[in-house]
PDB file of C-alpha atoms in Angstrom:
ATOM      1  CA  MET A   1      -0.006  -0.160  -0.102  1.00 59.00           C
ATOM      2  CA  ARG A   2       2.794   2.210   0.843  1.00 65.00           C
ATOM      3  CA  GLN A   3       4.233   2.364  -2.559  1.00 81.00           C
ATOM      4  CA  LYS A   4       1.185   2.602  -4.226  1.00 88.00           C
ATOM      5  CA  LEU A   5      -0.005   6.048  -2.356  1.00 90.00           C
ATOM      6  CA  ILE A   6       3.457   7.527  -3.069  1.00 90.00           C
ATOM      7  CA  THR A   7       3.526   6.216  -6.587  1.00 92.00           C
ATOM      8  CA  LEU A   8       0.033   7.830  -6.938  1.00 94.00           C
ATOM      9  CA  ARG A   9       0.770  10.823  -4.965  1.00 93.00           C
ATOM     10  CA  GLY A  10       3.733  11.413  -7.670  1.00 93.00           C
ATOM     11  CA  GLU A  11       5.166  14.940  -7.287  1.00 94.00           C
ATOM     12  CA  LYS A  12       2.733  16.149  -5.395  1.00 95.00           C
ATOM     13  CA  THR A  13       3.594  16.548  -1.306  1.00 96.00           C
ATOM     14  CA  VAL A  14       1.746  15.118   1.666  1.00 96.00           C
ATOM     15  CA  THR A  15       0.583  18.189   2.512  1.00 97.00           C
ATOM     16  CA  ALA A  16      -1.089  18.967  -0.631  1.00 97.00           C
ATOM     17  CA  VAL A  17      -2.414  15.777  -1.155  1.00 97.00           C
ATOM     18  CA  ALA A  18      -3.781  15.511   2.609  1.00 97.00           C
ATOM     19  CA  LYS A  19      -5.365  18.657   2.505  1.00 98.00           C
ATOM     20  CA  ASP A  20      -7.209  18.099  -0.897  1.00 97.00           C
ATOM     21  CA  ILE A  21      -8.717  15.008   0.909  1.00 97.00           C
ATOM     22  CA  GLY A  22      -9.269  17.194   3.895  1.00 97.00           C
ATOM     23  CA  ILE A  23      -7.239  14.986   6.589  1.00 97.00           C
ATOM     24  CA  THR A  24      -3.939  15.810   8.229  1.00 97.00           C
ATOM     25  CA  ARG A  25      -0.458  15.476   6.747  1.00 97.00           C
ATOM     26  CA  GLN A  26       0.217  13.212   9.867  1.00 97.00           C
ATOM     27  CA  MET A  27      -2.699  10.902   9.025  1.00 96.00           C
ATOM     28  CA  LEU A  28      -1.720  10.547   5.291  1.00 96.00           C
ATOM     29  CA  SER A  29       1.671  10.072   6.451  1.00 95.00           C
ATOM     30  CA  ALA A  30       0.747   7.262   8.863  1.00 93.00           C
ATOM     31  CA  ILE A  31      -1.420   5.585   6.172  1.00 91.00           C
ATOM     32  CA  GLU A  32       1.338   5.578   3.761  1.00 91.00           C
ATOM     33  CA  GLY A  33       3.846   4.259   6.141  1.00 88.00           C
ATOM     34  CA  GLY A  34       1.285   1.661   7.264  1.00 84.00           C
ATOM     35  CA  SER A  35       0.652   2.659  10.762  1.00 88.00           C
ATOM     36  CA  ARG A  36      -2.735   3.496  10.184  1.00 89.00           C
ATOM     37  CA  THR A  37      -5.422   1.872   8.226  1.00 87.00           C
ATOM     38  CA  PRO A  38      -8.142   4.252   6.703  1.00 90.00           C
ATOM     39  CA  SER A  39     -11.429   3.897   7.381  1.00 90.00           C
ATOM     40  CA  LEU A  40     -13.758   2.629   4.763  1.00 90.00           C
ATOM     41  CA  GLU A  41     -14.913   6.380   4.277  1.00 93.00           C
ATOM     42  CA  LEU A  42     -11.657   7.918   4.346  1.00 94.00           C
ATOM     43  CA  ALA A  43     -10.485   4.991   1.741  1.00 92.00           C
ATOM     44  CA  ARG A  44     -13.453   5.890  -0.583  1.00 93.00           C
ATOM     45  CA  LYS A  45     -12.135   9.390  -0.274  1.00 97.00           C
ATOM     46  CA  ILE A  46      -8.378   8.458  -1.230  1.00 95.00           C
ATOM     47  CA  ALA A  47      -9.580   6.074  -3.834  1.00 94.00           C
ATOM     48  CA  LYS A  48     -11.919   8.766  -5.648  1.00 97.00           C
ATOM     49  CA  TYR A  49      -8.905  11.139  -5.228  1.00 97.00           C
ATOM     50  CA  PHE A  50      -6.594   9.190  -7.097  1.00 96.00           C
ATOM     51  CA  GLU A  51      -9.511   7.964  -9.765  1.00 96.00           C
ATOM     52  CA  SER A  52      -8.873   4.482  -8.311  1.00 94.00           C
ATOM     53  CA  THR A  53     -10.571   1.769  -6.654  1.00 91.00           C
ATOM     54  CA  ILE A  54      -9.982   0.899  -2.598  1.00 89.00           C
ATOM     55  CA  GLU A  55      -8.846  -2.555  -4.235  1.00 85.00           C
ATOM     56  CA  GLU A  56      -6.059  -1.365  -6.247  1.00 87.00           C
ATOM     57  CA  ILE A  57      -4.454   1.146  -3.702  1.00 88.00           C
ATOM     58  CA  PHE A  58      -5.142  -0.589  -0.297  1.00 83.00           C
ATOM     59  CA  PHE A  59      -4.892  -4.598  -1.476  1.00 78.00           C
ATOM     60  CA  ASP A  60      -2.015  -6.552  -3.078  1.00 68.00           C
ATOM     61  CA  SER A  61      -2.598  -9.044  -5.366  1.00 63.00           C
ATOM     62  CA  GLU A  62      -2.025 -11.825  -2.546  1.00 60.00           C
ATOM     63  CA  CYS A  63      -4.589 -10.280  -0.144  1.00 56.00           C
ATOM     64  CA  ASN A  64      -6.783  -9.956  -3.393  1.00 54.00           C
ATOM     65  CA  GLU A  65      -6.231 -13.463  -4.251  1.00 55.00           C
ATOM     66  CA  MET A  66      -7.159 -14.625  -0.359  1.00 54.00           C
ATOM     67  CA  LEU A  67      -9.983 -12.440  -0.142  1.00 52.00           C
ATOM     68  CA  GLN A  68     -11.754 -13.953  -3.498  1.00 52.00           C
ATOM     69  CA  LEU A  69     -11.385 -17.143  -2.401  1.00 54.00           C
ATOM     70  CA  SER A  70     -12.969 -16.411   1.063  1.00 55.00           C
ATOM     71  CA  ILE A  71     -15.859 -14.826  -0.908  1.00 49.00           C
ATOM     72  CA  LEU A  72     -16.021 -18.137  -3.358  1.00 56.00           C
ATOM     73  CA  LYS A  73     -16.249 -20.595  -0.373  1.00 62.00           C
ATOM     74  CA  ARG A  74     -18.958 -18.311   1.435  1.00 58.00           C
ATOM     75  CA  ASN A  75     -21.240 -18.192  -1.758  1.00 55.00           C
ATOM     76  CA  LYS A  76     -20.883 -22.373  -2.050  1.00 57.00           C
TER      77      LYS A  76
END
């Protein structure tokens, strides 16, 4: 997740992106660093800001595979 957010942020500073999203610089830094997990509402705001999806930003491929298997098992 950390690298995805940093890559999406590109040349923009943490301060600028945090301000655009409506959170503190410290909160965005903590999310990028992995010490904080955003709420679902905040994850949606971040995904919308970057014109992406929550899954693309906050889940890696291994996690997505595990989630998909879990859903498949539940639906059997």
